[in-house]
Coordinates of C-alpha atoms and ligand atoms in Angstrom, one line a residue:
M1 CA 75.3 211.6 -80.4
T2 CA 74.6 212.3 -76.7
D3 CA 71.1 210.8 -76.5
T4 CA 71.1 208.5 -79.5
P5 CA 72.8 205.2 -78.6
G6 CA 74.2 204.0 -81.8
T7 CA 76.1 201.1 -83.3
S8 CA 77.2 202.8 -86.5
R9 CA 80.8 202.4 -87.2
A10 CA 83.0 204.7 -89.3
T11 CA 85.3 203.4 -91.8
E12 CA 88.3 205.7 -91.5
P13 CA 91.6 204.0 -91.1
G14 CA 91.9 202.7 -87.6
T15 CA 88.2 202.6 -87.0
D16 CA 86.9 200.0 -89.5
P17 CA 85.7 196.9 -87.6
Q18 CA 86.7 194.8 -90.6
A19 CA 90.2 196.3 -90.7
P20 CA 93.2 194.3 -89.5
E21 CA 93.7 196.7 -86.6
W22 CA 90.0 196.9 -85.6
W23 CA 91.2 196.7 -82.0
R24 CA 92.6 200.2 -82.0
S25 CA 89.2 201.7 -81.8
G26 CA 87.6 198.5 -80.5
V27 CA 86.2 197.3 -77.2
V28 CA 86.7 193.8 -75.8
Y29 CA 84.3 192.4 -73.3
Q30 CA 85.6 189.9 -70.9
V31 CA 83.5 186.9 -70.0
W32 CA 84.5 184.9 -66.9
P33 CA 82.3 182.0 -67.7
R34 CA 81.7 180.5 -64.2
S35 CA 79.8 183.6 -63.2
F36 CA 78.3 184.9 -66.4
A37 CA 75.1 182.9 -67.0
D38 CA 74.1 179.4 -66.2
S39 CA 72.0 177.5 -68.8
D40 CA 71.5 174.2 -67.1
G41 CA 70.7 175.0 -63.5
D42 CA 73.8 173.5 -61.9
G43 CA 74.7 176.9 -60.4
V44 CA 77.8 177.3 -62.5
G45 CA 77.9 179.6 -65.6
D46 CA 78.5 177.8 -68.9
L47 CA 78.9 178.1 -72.7
G48 CA 75.1 177.8 -73.2
G49 CA 74.8 180.8 -70.9
V50 CA 77.3 182.8 -72.9
I51 CA 75.4 182.0 -76.1
S52 CA 72.1 183.0 -74.5
K53 CA 73.5 186.4 -73.7
L54 CA 75.1 187.3 -77.1
D55 CA 72.2 189.8 -77.6
H56 CA 73.4 191.7 -74.5
L57 CA 76.9 192.0 -76.0
E58 CA 75.6 193.0 -79.5
R59 CA 73.3 195.6 -77.9
L60 CA 76.3 197.0 -76.0
G61 CA 78.2 197.2 -79.3
V62 CA 81.4 195.4 -78.3
D63 CA 83.8 194.2 -81.0
A64 CA 85.1 191.0 -79.3
V65 CA 84.7 188.7 -76.4
W66 CA 87.6 187.5 -74.4
L67 CA 86.6 184.2 -72.9
S68 CA 88.4 183.3 -69.7
P69 CA 89.5 179.6 -69.7
V70 CA 86.8 177.1 -70.4
H71 CA 89.3 174.3 -70.9
A72 CA 89.3 171.0 -69.0
S73 CA 90.6 171.8 -65.5
P74 CA 90.4 170.6 -61.9
M75 CA 89.5 174.2 -61.1
V76 CA 91.9 174.7 -58.3
D77 CA 92.4 178.3 -59.7
N78 CA 89.0 178.4 -61.4
G79 CA 90.2 177.3 -64.8
Y80 CA 93.7 178.9 -64.8
D81 CA 95.0 175.4 -64.1
I82 CA 94.4 173.6 -67.4
S83 CA 94.6 169.8 -67.6
D84 CA 93.8 169.5 -71.4
Y85 CA 94.3 172.5 -73.7
Q86 CA 92.1 170.9 -76.4
D87 CA 89.0 170.1 -74.5
V88 CA 86.2 171.9 -72.6
A89 CA 85.5 171.4 -68.9
P90 CA 82.2 169.4 -68.6
E91 CA 80.7 172.0 -66.3
F92 CA 81.1 174.6 -69.0
G93 CA 79.9 172.4 -71.9
T94 CA 81.4 170.8 -75.0
L95 CA 83.7 171.7 -77.8
A96 CA 80.7 171.6 -80.1
Q97 CA 79.1 174.4 -78.0
L98 CA 82.3 176.4 -78.2
D99 CA 82.2 176.1 -81.9
E100 CA 78.6 177.2 -81.8
L101 CA 79.5 180.2 -79.7
V102 CA 82.2 181.2 -82.1
A103 CA 79.8 180.9 -85.1
Q104 CA 77.0 182.8 -83.4
A105 CA 79.3 185.5 -82.2
H106 CA 80.8 185.9 -85.7
A107 CA 77.3 186.1 -87.1
R108 CA 76.8 189.2 -84.9
G109 CA 80.2 190.7 -85.9
I110 CA 81.7 189.8 -82.6
R111 CA 85.1 188.2 -82.5
V112 CA 86.1 185.5 -79.9
V113 CA 89.5 185.7 -78.1
M114 CA 90.5 182.7 -76.0
D115 CA 92.6 182.7 -72.9
L116 CA 96.0 181.1 -73.3
V117 CA 97.5 179.8 -70.0
V118 CA 100.9 178.5 -70.8
N119 CA 103.2 179.8 -68.1
H120 CA 101.9 176.7 -66.3
T121 CA 99.6 173.8 -66.6
S122 CA 97.5 171.9 -64.1
D123 CA 99.4 169.2 -62.2
Q124 CA 96.7 166.9 -63.7
H125 CA 97.8 167.7 -67.2
A126 CA 99.2 164.5 -69.0
W127 CA 102.5 166.3 -69.5
F128 CA 103.0 166.9 -65.8
R129 CA 101.8 163.4 -64.8
E130 CA 104.4 162.0 -67.1
S131 CA 107.0 164.4 -66.0
R132 CA 106.7 163.6 -62.3
S133 CA 106.6 159.9 -62.9
S134 CA 110.3 159.4 -63.6
V135 CA 113.5 161.3 -64.1
E136 CA 113.8 159.3 -67.4
S137 CA 110.4 160.5 -68.7
P138 CA 110.6 162.3 -72.1
Y139 CA 108.4 165.0 -70.4
R140 CA 110.7 165.4 -67.4
D141 CA 112.2 168.7 -68.9
F142 CA 108.8 170.1 -69.7
Y143 CA 108.9 171.5 -66.1
W144 CA 111.4 173.0 -63.8
W145 CA 112.8 170.2 -61.6
R146 CA 115.6 171.0 -59.2
P147 CA 117.4 169.3 -56.3
P148 CA 117.4 170.7 -52.8
R149 CA 119.8 173.5 -52.0
E150 CA 123.3 172.2 -51.3
G151 CA 123.7 170.9 -47.7
H152 CA 119.9 170.6 -47.2
V153 CA 117.6 167.7 -47.2
G154 CA 114.6 167.9 -49.5
G155 CA 111.4 169.0 -47.9
E156 CA 113.0 170.7 -44.9
P157 CA 112.5 174.5 -44.4
G158 CA 115.2 176.4 -46.3
A159 CA 115.9 173.6 -48.8
E160 CA 114.0 175.2 -51.6
P161 CA 116.2 175.8 -54.7
T162 CA 115.4 179.6 -54.7
N163 CA 113.9 181.9 -52.2
W164 CA 111.0 182.9 -54.4
E165 CA 107.5 183.5 -53.0
S166 CA 104.4 182.2 -54.8
F167 CA 101.8 184.7 -55.9
F168 CA 99.4 182.5 -53.8
S169 CA 101.5 182.5 -50.6
G170 CA 104.4 180.2 -49.5
S171 CA 107.3 179.0 -51.5
T172 CA 107.2 178.5 -55.2
W173 CA 108.8 175.1 -54.8
Q174 CA 107.0 171.9 -54.1
W175 CA 108.9 168.9 -52.8
D176 CA 107.9 165.7 -54.7
E177 CA 108.7 162.5 -53.0
A178 CA 108.2 160.3 -56.1
T179 CA 111.5 161.4 -57.7
G180 CA 113.0 163.2 -54.8
A181 CA 113.1 166.7 -56.4
Y182 CA 111.4 170.1 -56.2
Y183 CA 109.2 171.5 -59.0
L184 CA 108.6 175.2 -59.6
H185 CA 105.1 176.7 -59.3
L186 CA 104.9 180.5 -59.4
F187 CA 101.2 180.1 -58.6
A188 CA 99.6 177.2 -56.7
P189 CA 101.4 173.9 -56.2
E190 CA 98.7 172.5 -58.6
Q191 CA 100.0 174.9 -61.3
P192 CA 103.5 173.7 -62.2
D193 CA 105.5 176.1 -64.4
L194 CA 106.4 174.9 -67.9
S195 CA 110.0 175.2 -68.9
W196 CA 110.1 177.4 -72.0
E197 CA 113.8 176.6 -72.3
N198 CA 112.7 173.3 -73.7
P199 CA 112.0 173.5 -77.5
A200 CA 109.6 170.6 -77.2
V201 CA 107.4 172.6 -74.9
R202 CA 107.4 175.5 -77.3
Q203 CA 106.5 173.3 -80.2
A204 CA 103.7 171.6 -78.3
V205 CA 102.2 175.0 -77.3
H206 CA 102.5 176.4 -80.8
A207 CA 100.8 173.4 -82.3
M208 CA 98.0 173.7 -79.7
M209 CA 97.6 177.4 -80.6
R210 CA 97.4 176.7 -84.3
W211 CA 94.7 174.1 -83.6
W212 CA 92.6 176.7 -81.9
L213 CA 93.1 179.2 -84.7
D214 CA 92.1 176.6 -87.2
R215 CA 88.9 176.1 -85.3
G216 CA 88.1 179.7 -86.0
I217 CA 88.9 181.7 -82.9
D218 CA 90.3 185.3 -83.3
G219 CA 93.2 185.4 -81.0
F220 CA 94.5 184.9 -77.5
R221 CA 94.8 186.8 -74.3
M222 CA 98.0 185.4 -72.9
D223 CA 98.0 184.8 -69.2
V224 CA 101.1 186.1 -67.3
V225 CA 103.0 185.6 -70.5
N226 CA 106.0 187.7 -69.5
L227 CA 106.8 185.1 -66.8
I228 CA 107.6 182.3 -69.3
S229 CA 111.3 183.2 -69.4
K230 CA 112.9 182.7 -66.0
R231 CA 116.3 184.1 -65.0
V232 CA 118.7 181.1 -65.1
V233 CA 122.1 181.6 -63.4
P234 CA 124.5 181.8 -66.3
G235 CA 126.7 178.8 -66.7
T236 CA 124.8 176.7 -64.1
P237 CA 121.6 174.7 -64.1
G238 CA 120.2 176.9 -61.3
L239 CA 117.8 179.8 -61.0
A240 CA 118.7 183.1 -59.4
D241 CA 117.6 183.9 -55.8
A242 CA 115.7 187.2 -55.4
P243 CA 116.9 190.0 -53.1
V244 CA 115.2 189.8 -49.8
P245 CA 113.9 193.2 -48.7
P246 CA 115.8 194.7 -45.7
G247 CA 114.2 193.7 -42.4
A248 CA 112.4 190.7 -43.7
P249 CA 112.3 187.9 -41.1
P250 CA 114.9 185.1 -41.7
G251 CA 113.6 182.4 -44.0
S252 CA 111.1 184.8 -45.7
Y253 CA 110.4 184.2 -49.3
A254 CA 111.1 187.1 -51.7
A255 CA 108.3 188.6 -53.8
P256 CA 108.6 187.9 -57.5
G257 CA 110.7 190.4 -59.3
D258 CA 113.3 190.6 -62.1
E259 CA 114.0 186.9 -61.7
T260 CA 110.6 186.0 -63.1
F261 CA 109.2 189.1 -64.9
N262 CA 110.4 189.9 -68.4
G263 CA 113.1 187.3 -68.3
P264 CA 116.2 187.3 -70.5
R265 CA 114.6 185.3 -73.4
I266 CA 111.1 186.8 -73.2
H267 CA 111.2 188.9 -76.4
E268 CA 112.8 186.0 -78.4
L269 CA 110.1 183.6 -77.2
L270 CA 107.3 185.9 -78.1
A271 CA 108.8 186.6 -81.5
E272 CA 109.2 182.9 -82.1
M273 CA 105.6 182.3 -81.1
H274 CA 104.4 185.0 -83.5
R275 CA 106.4 183.4 -86.4
E276 CA 105.3 179.9 -85.6
V277 CA 101.6 180.6 -85.0
F278 CA 100.4 183.8 -86.5
A279 CA 102.6 184.6 -89.5
G280 CA 100.7 184.3 -92.8
R281 CA 97.3 184.1 -91.1
D282 CA 94.4 186.5 -91.1
A283 CA 95.7 189.9 -90.1
G284 CA 92.6 190.6 -88.0
L285 CA 93.8 188.2 -85.3
V286 CA 94.7 189.8 -82.0
T287 CA 97.2 189.0 -79.3
V288 CA 97.2 190.4 -75.8
G289 CA 99.9 189.8 -73.3
E290 CA 99.1 190.0 -69.6
M291 CA 102.3 191.4 -68.3
P292 CA 102.7 192.1 -64.6
G293 CA 105.8 194.0 -63.6
T294 CA 106.3 195.4 -67.1
T295 CA 108.2 198.6 -67.7
I296 CA 107.5 201.1 -70.4
E297 CA 110.8 200.1 -72.1
H298 CA 109.7 196.5 -72.3
G299 CA 106.2 197.6 -73.2
R300 CA 107.4 199.4 -76.3
L301 CA 109.4 196.3 -77.3
Y302 CA 106.5 193.9 -76.7
T303 CA 104.1 196.0 -78.8
D304 CA 106.2 197.5 -81.5
P305 CA 104.5 196.2 -84.7
A306 CA 107.9 196.0 -86.4
R307 CA 109.1 193.4 -83.9
A308 CA 105.9 191.3 -84.2
E309 CA 105.6 190.0 -80.6
V310 CA 102.1 190.9 -79.4
D311 CA 99.6 193.5 -80.4
M312 CA 99.0 194.9 -76.9
I313 CA 99.7 194.4 -73.3
F314 CA 98.0 194.5 -69.9
T315 CA 100.0 196.5 -67.4
F316 CA 99.4 196.7 -63.7
E317 CA 100.8 199.9 -62.3
H318 CA 97.5 201.7 -62.0
V319 CA 95.9 198.8 -60.1
D320 CA 98.8 198.7 -57.7
L321 CA 98.5 202.3 -56.5
D322 CA 96.2 201.4 -53.6
S323 CA 98.8 198.8 -52.3
G324 CA 101.5 199.6 -49.8
P325 CA 105.0 198.2 -49.5
G326 CA 103.5 195.0 -48.0
G327 CA 101.8 194.2 -51.3
K328 CA 98.2 193.8 -52.4
W329 CA 96.6 193.4 -49.0
D330 CA 98.5 196.4 -47.4
L331 CA 95.8 198.9 -48.2
R332 CA 96.6 202.5 -49.1
P333 CA 94.3 205.3 -50.0
L334 CA 94.2 206.0 -53.7
E335 CA 95.3 209.6 -54.7
L336 CA 93.8 210.9 -58.0
P337 CA 97.0 212.8 -59.1
R338 CA 99.0 209.5 -58.9
L339 CA 96.4 207.6 -60.8
K340 CA 96.3 210.2 -63.5
A341 CA 100.1 210.4 -63.7
T342 CA 100.4 206.7 -64.0
L343 CA 98.1 206.4 -67.0
D344 CA 99.7 209.5 -68.5
R345 CA 103.2 208.0 -68.3
W346 CA 102.0 205.0 -70.2
Q347 CA 100.2 207.2 -72.7
Q348 CA 103.3 209.2 -73.4
G349 CA 105.6 206.1 -73.2
L350 CA 103.7 204.3 -75.8
A351 CA 102.7 207.3 -77.9
D352 CA 104.9 206.8 -80.9
V353 CA 105.5 203.0 -80.7
G354 CA 103.4 200.5 -78.9
W355 CA 99.8 199.9 -77.7
N356 CA 98.2 199.4 -74.4
S357 CA 95.0 197.9 -73.0
L358 CA 92.7 200.1 -71.0
Y359 CA 91.0 198.4 -68.1
W360 CA 89.6 199.1 -64.6
S361 CA 88.7 195.6 -63.8
N362 CA 88.8 191.9 -64.6
H363 CA 88.3 188.7 -62.7
D364 CA 91.4 189.5 -60.6
Q365 CA 90.4 193.0 -59.5
P366 CA 87.8 194.4 -57.2
R367 CA 84.8 196.2 -58.8
P368 CA 85.9 199.7 -60.1
V369 CA 82.9 201.6 -58.9
S370 CA 83.7 200.4 -55.3
R371 CA 87.5 200.9 -55.7
F372 CA 87.9 204.1 -57.7
G373 CA 84.3 205.6 -57.4
D374 CA 81.6 205.9 -54.9
D375 CA 79.3 202.9 -54.8
S376 CA 76.7 204.5 -52.5
P377 CA 73.2 204.5 -54.0
Q378 CA 73.4 208.3 -54.5
H379 CA 76.6 208.2 -56.6
R380 CA 77.0 204.7 -58.0
V381 CA 75.6 205.4 -61.5
R382 CA 77.4 208.7 -62.0
S383 CA 80.7 207.5 -60.6
A384 CA 80.6 204.2 -62.7
T385 CA 79.9 206.2 -65.8
A386 CA 82.5 208.9 -65.1
L387 CA 85.2 206.3 -64.6
A388 CA 84.3 204.5 -67.8
T389 CA 84.3 207.8 -69.8
V390 CA 87.8 208.7 -68.6
L391 CA 89.3 205.3 -69.1
Q392 CA 87.9 204.5 -72.5
L393 CA 88.9 207.8 -74.0
H394 CA 92.5 207.3 -73.3
R395 CA 94.5 205.8 -76.2
G396 CA 94.4 202.0 -76.3
T397 CA 92.0 199.1 -76.6
A398 CA 89.2 199.3 -74.1
Y399 CA 88.2 196.3 -72.0
V400 CA 84.9 195.9 -70.2
Y401 CA 84.7 193.2 -67.6
Q402 CA 81.3 191.5 -67.2
G403 CA 79.0 193.5 -64.9
E404 CA 81.1 196.6 -65.1
E405 CA 78.7 197.8 -67.8
L406 CA 75.9 197.5 -65.2
G407 CA 77.8 199.3 -62.4
M408 CA 78.1 196.1 -60.3
T409 CA 79.8 196.7 -56.9
N410 CA 82.0 194.8 -54.5
A411 CA 80.1 192.2 -52.5
P412 CA 79.2 192.2 -48.7
F413 CA 81.3 189.2 -47.7
A414 CA 80.6 188.6 -44.0
T415 CA 83.1 185.8 -42.9
I416 CA 86.0 183.9 -44.4
D417 CA 83.5 181.2 -45.3
D418 CA 81.9 183.5 -47.9
F419 CA 85.1 183.6 -49.9
D420 CA 86.1 181.0 -52.5
D421 CA 89.3 182.2 -54.2
L422 CA 92.5 180.4 -53.2
E423 CA 94.5 183.6 -53.2
S424 CA 92.2 185.2 -50.5
V425 CA 91.8 182.0 -48.5
N426 CA 95.5 181.0 -48.5
H427 CA 96.5 184.5 -47.5
Y428 CA 94.0 184.6 -44.6
R429 CA 95.0 181.2 -43.3
E430 CA 98.7 181.8 -43.6
R431 CA 98.4 185.1 -41.7
V432 CA 96.0 183.9 -39.0
A433 CA 98.5 181.1 -38.4
R434 CA 101.2 183.7 -37.9
G435 CA 99.0 185.5 -35.4
D436 CA 97.6 188.4 -37.4
D437 CA 94.2 189.9 -36.5
P438 CA 91.5 188.0 -38.4
E439 CA 89.2 191.0 -38.5
Q440 CA 91.9 193.2 -40.1
L441 CA 92.7 190.4 -42.6
L442 CA 89.0 190.2 -43.5
A443 CA 88.8 194.0 -43.9
A444 CA 91.5 193.8 -46.5
L445 CA 89.9 190.8 -48.3
R446 CA 86.6 192.7 -48.5
V447 CA 88.3 195.5 -50.4
K448 CA 90.7 193.6 -52.6
S449 CA 89.6 190.0 -52.9
R450 CA 89.2 188.7 -56.5
D451 CA 85.8 187.2 -55.4
N452 CA 84.4 190.7 -55.6
A453 CA 84.6 190.4 -59.4
R454 CA 83.4 186.8 -59.4
T455 CA 79.9 187.1 -57.9
P456 CA 77.3 186.2 -60.6
V457 CA 76.3 188.7 -63.2
Q458 CA 73.1 190.5 -62.2
W459 CA 70.7 190.0 -65.1
T460 CA 67.3 190.6 -63.3
A461 CA 65.9 191.7 -59.9
G462 CA 64.5 188.2 -59.5
R463 CA 65.8 185.1 -57.7
H464 CA 69.6 184.8 -57.9
A465 CA 69.5 187.7 -60.3
G466 CA 68.4 185.5 -63.1
F467 CA 71.9 184.0 -63.2
T468 CA 70.8 180.4 -62.5
T469 CA 67.6 178.4 -61.7
G470 CA 69.7 176.4 -59.3
E471 CA 71.9 177.4 -56.4
P472 CA 74.7 179.7 -57.5
W473 CA 78.3 178.5 -56.8
L474 CA 79.0 181.9 -55.2
A475 CA 76.4 184.1 -53.6
V476 CA 74.7 186.7 -55.7
N477 CA 75.1 190.3 -54.5
P478 CA 71.9 191.2 -52.7
N479 CA 71.9 194.6 -54.5
H480 CA 70.8 192.9 -57.7
V481 CA 67.3 194.1 -56.7
E482 CA 68.5 197.6 -57.8
V483 CA 71.5 196.8 -59.9
N484 CA 70.6 194.5 -62.9
A485 CA 70.6 194.5 -66.6
E486 CA 66.9 194.2 -67.2
S487 CA 66.1 197.5 -65.5
Q488 CA 68.9 199.3 -67.4
Y489 CA 68.3 198.4 -71.1
D490 CA 65.6 201.0 -71.7
D491 CA 66.8 203.6 -69.2
P492 CA 68.8 206.3 -71.0
A493 CA 70.3 207.3 -67.6
S494 CA 71.6 203.8 -66.8
V495 CA 75.2 202.7 -66.6
F496 CA 74.5 200.3 -69.5
S497 CA 73.1 203.0 -71.8
H498 CA 76.1 205.2 -71.0
Y499 CA 78.6 202.4 -71.9
R500 CA 76.7 201.9 -75.1
R501 CA 77.0 205.5 -76.1
L502 CA 80.7 205.6 -75.0
I503 CA 81.5 202.5 -77.2
A504 CA 79.7 204.1 -80.1
L505 CA 81.8 207.2 -79.6
R506 CA 85.0 205.2 -79.6
H507 CA 83.9 203.7 -82.9
D508 CA 82.7 206.9 -84.5
E509 CA 85.5 209.3 -83.6
P510 CA 88.8 208.4 -85.2
V511 CA 90.6 210.7 -82.8
V512 CA 90.0 208.2 -80.0
A513 CA 92.2 205.6 -81.6
R514 CA 94.6 207.9 -83.3
G515 CA 94.8 211.2 -81.4
D516 CA 97.6 212.4 -79.2
F517 CA 97.0 212.7 -75.4
T518 CA 97.5 215.7 -73.2
L519 CA 96.8 215.6 -69.5
L520 CA 95.4 218.9 -68.1
L521 CA 95.8 220.1 -64.5
P522 CA 97.8 216.9 -63.4
E523 CA 97.9 217.9 -59.8
H524 CA 94.2 218.5 -59.4
E525 CA 92.7 216.2 -56.8
R526 CA 89.1 216.1 -58.0
L527 CA 89.2 216.8 -61.7
W528 CA 90.5 214.4 -64.4
A529 CA 90.8 216.4 -67.6
F530 CA 92.6 215.7 -70.8
T531 CA 92.5 216.3 -74.6
R532 CA 92.8 214.0 -77.5
R533 CA 93.7 215.6 -80.8
A534 CA 94.1 214.4 -84.4
D535 CA 93.3 215.8 -87.9
G536 CA 92.0 219.1 -86.5
V537 CA 89.6 217.5 -84.1
T538 CA 89.9 217.9 -80.4
L539 CA 88.1 215.9 -77.8
T540 CA 88.2 217.4 -74.3
V541 CA 87.3 215.0 -71.5
L542 CA 86.3 216.6 -68.1
A543 CA 85.4 214.4 -65.2
H544 CA 84.7 215.6 -61.7
L545 CA 85.6 212.6 -59.5
S546 CA 84.0 213.6 -56.2
D547 CA 80.9 214.9 -54.5
G548 CA 79.9 218.6 -54.7
E549 CA 80.4 220.9 -57.6
L550 CA 83.3 222.0 -59.6
D551 CA 83.7 224.8 -62.1
P552 CA 86.2 223.6 -64.7
V553 CA 87.1 227.1 -66.0
A554 CA 87.6 228.5 -62.6
E555 CA 89.9 225.5 -61.9
G556 CA 92.1 226.4 -64.9
V557 CA 90.6 224.5 -67.9
V558 CA 90.8 226.9 -71.0
A559 CA 87.5 227.0 -72.8
S560 CA 87.7 226.3 -76.5
P561 CA 85.1 228.3 -78.5
G562 CA 82.6 226.3 -80.4
A563 CA 83.1 223.1 -78.3
E564 CA 80.0 221.0 -78.3
V565 CA 79.0 218.3 -75.8
V566 CA 79.1 214.9 -77.4
L567 CA 78.7 212.7 -74.4
T568 CA 77.8 213.3 -70.8
N569 CA 76.5 211.3 -67.8
E570 CA 74.5 214.4 -66.6
G571 CA 71.2 213.6 -68.3
T572 CA 70.3 216.8 -70.0
A573 CA 73.3 218.0 -71.8
A574 CA 74.9 220.9 -69.9
S575 CA 76.7 223.7 -71.7
A576 CA 80.3 222.8 -72.5
Y577 CA 82.1 224.5 -69.6
A578 CA 79.2 224.8 -67.1
P579 CA 80.1 223.7 -63.5
L580 CA 80.2 219.9 -63.1
G581 CA 78.0 218.2 -60.5
P582 CA 79.0 215.3 -58.4
W583 CA 80.8 212.6 -60.5
A584 CA 79.9 214.4 -63.7
A585 CA 81.7 213.5 -66.9
R586 CA 81.5 215.5 -70.1
V587 CA 83.2 215.0 -73.5
L588 CA 83.5 218.1 -75.7
R589 CA 84.3 218.1 -79.3
S590 CA 85.8 221.0 -81.3
Q591 CA 87.2 221.3 -84.8
D592 CA 89.9 223.7 -86.0
Ligands
LIG627 C1 96.5 185.6 -64.1 C2 95.1 185.3 -64.1 O1 94.4 186.4 -64.5 C3 94.7 184.8 -62.7 O2 93.3 184.7 -62.6 C4 95.4 183.5 -62.4 O3 95.1 183.2 -61.1 C5 96.9 183.7 -62.7 N1 97.2 184.4 -63.8 C6 97.5 182.3 -62.8 O4 97.1 181.7 -64.0

């Protein structure tokens, strides 16, 4: 299997691509359309571009595409602010093109999963426009409207109904003069939160979801869906304040926590959604809940098939390990034992009940080869492939974010003007205004900004990496001259070819979906080693995540006689337990 990229798929339970639970051995490829491929030369990726690259996805061997939002939107948060759930943004194309994409993907055996952004809408959505127009509006209670805090005048500092801090800086409350009230927005002010306490909201969202399923899509990735239930103070119409960390300056907003994550009605709301939308439909549909701040206990409840809430979740602990107590921009070095331990805890926690998503990156995270690997020309290919091997051979559904399969890296942003994303730009402006050092702020942005993931996909070494014939909306990474799809397809040593082999291995080896998981040498600082076992088959994964050489047996890995190498990023297959070179990854298979 090592040198023969394949797309063959086994039909054992849990690995049949036609089976209801195809996703257990499956791989989902995330398309963030704005930066994927531009078919009309306006510098913005679009649905025509996605259709034109389906061959790329088929060649890679993925089972499904998750399409980040293409809905009508003013694009304040690049599409995560939807103004019409049942239409497509003109810069992305038309509903007819979306139907064509679904048909063409299905013809290739690729499912299409849409983003579902229903914690909030855009402030331009008809529901919100109605809601803000009058306290009498039938849509008033679609959103969270609250008076100023007692004894305060609306709009003055400290008058906000709770002390919650928005994910995108500042308070989560926006004063609205028209009706003299605040509305809640956990994200930008242009993203007002829907009130899931209101049955009319739930019915409207369920109807919209059924409309999409009737159109032929294969499921939903649900944006921050564990935030839809907020902690309401019992017996009062208010919401609960969050505890302010000791030492925080007076008037500080408190970072979101238990008041907004996994709220009191969350399991009930998801079970109801499942009943109202999915019950009685094709069992091959898939639901994925993006769940920041989720615990293993909640994770088991969310994904226990017997409870019928969602099929799997996205968790965040492993992508928060390089953040300090000050949050995302408070950079901390990443320690391999902690990273291994975090993934291991979730493997064990969801071993008997539940299911997780495996991801290094998405449109909100920096590029994994720059973050967890070594993106120098010397080690980029090896470290990208070693990281992929480790992740995808855990238990769970694997996700590949566009460009990850090419080993794309973080971008060389020079000044604040090179950034686009509101999270980065708001943070920078707020902190500069408070007197923080702009250079230090920029240094953190370069490492963590979401824009790292949003530079256009590098298809060729040519102008704008073949992404557009026009001017790209965000600059293409100059390293596209070396890092691009075209140069990788026929190169067996490329990142793309390795991903292809890895995906084939996931499909072909039932143990990947079904096997148990045992972490070896948890404290080792350079070696990530584990076994997967089921039905007498053992896969042993060995990855040396650093420069230099490492002898796995000398470090304590017990050799299993008869183990054969089934996948490696070392080129010529080394013997099973030979020393591992820099960033070498090797997968061994043995049978009882
Ligand atoms: C999570 C999405 O992944 C992110 O891109 C977005 O900004 C927020 N949710 C708000 O929708």
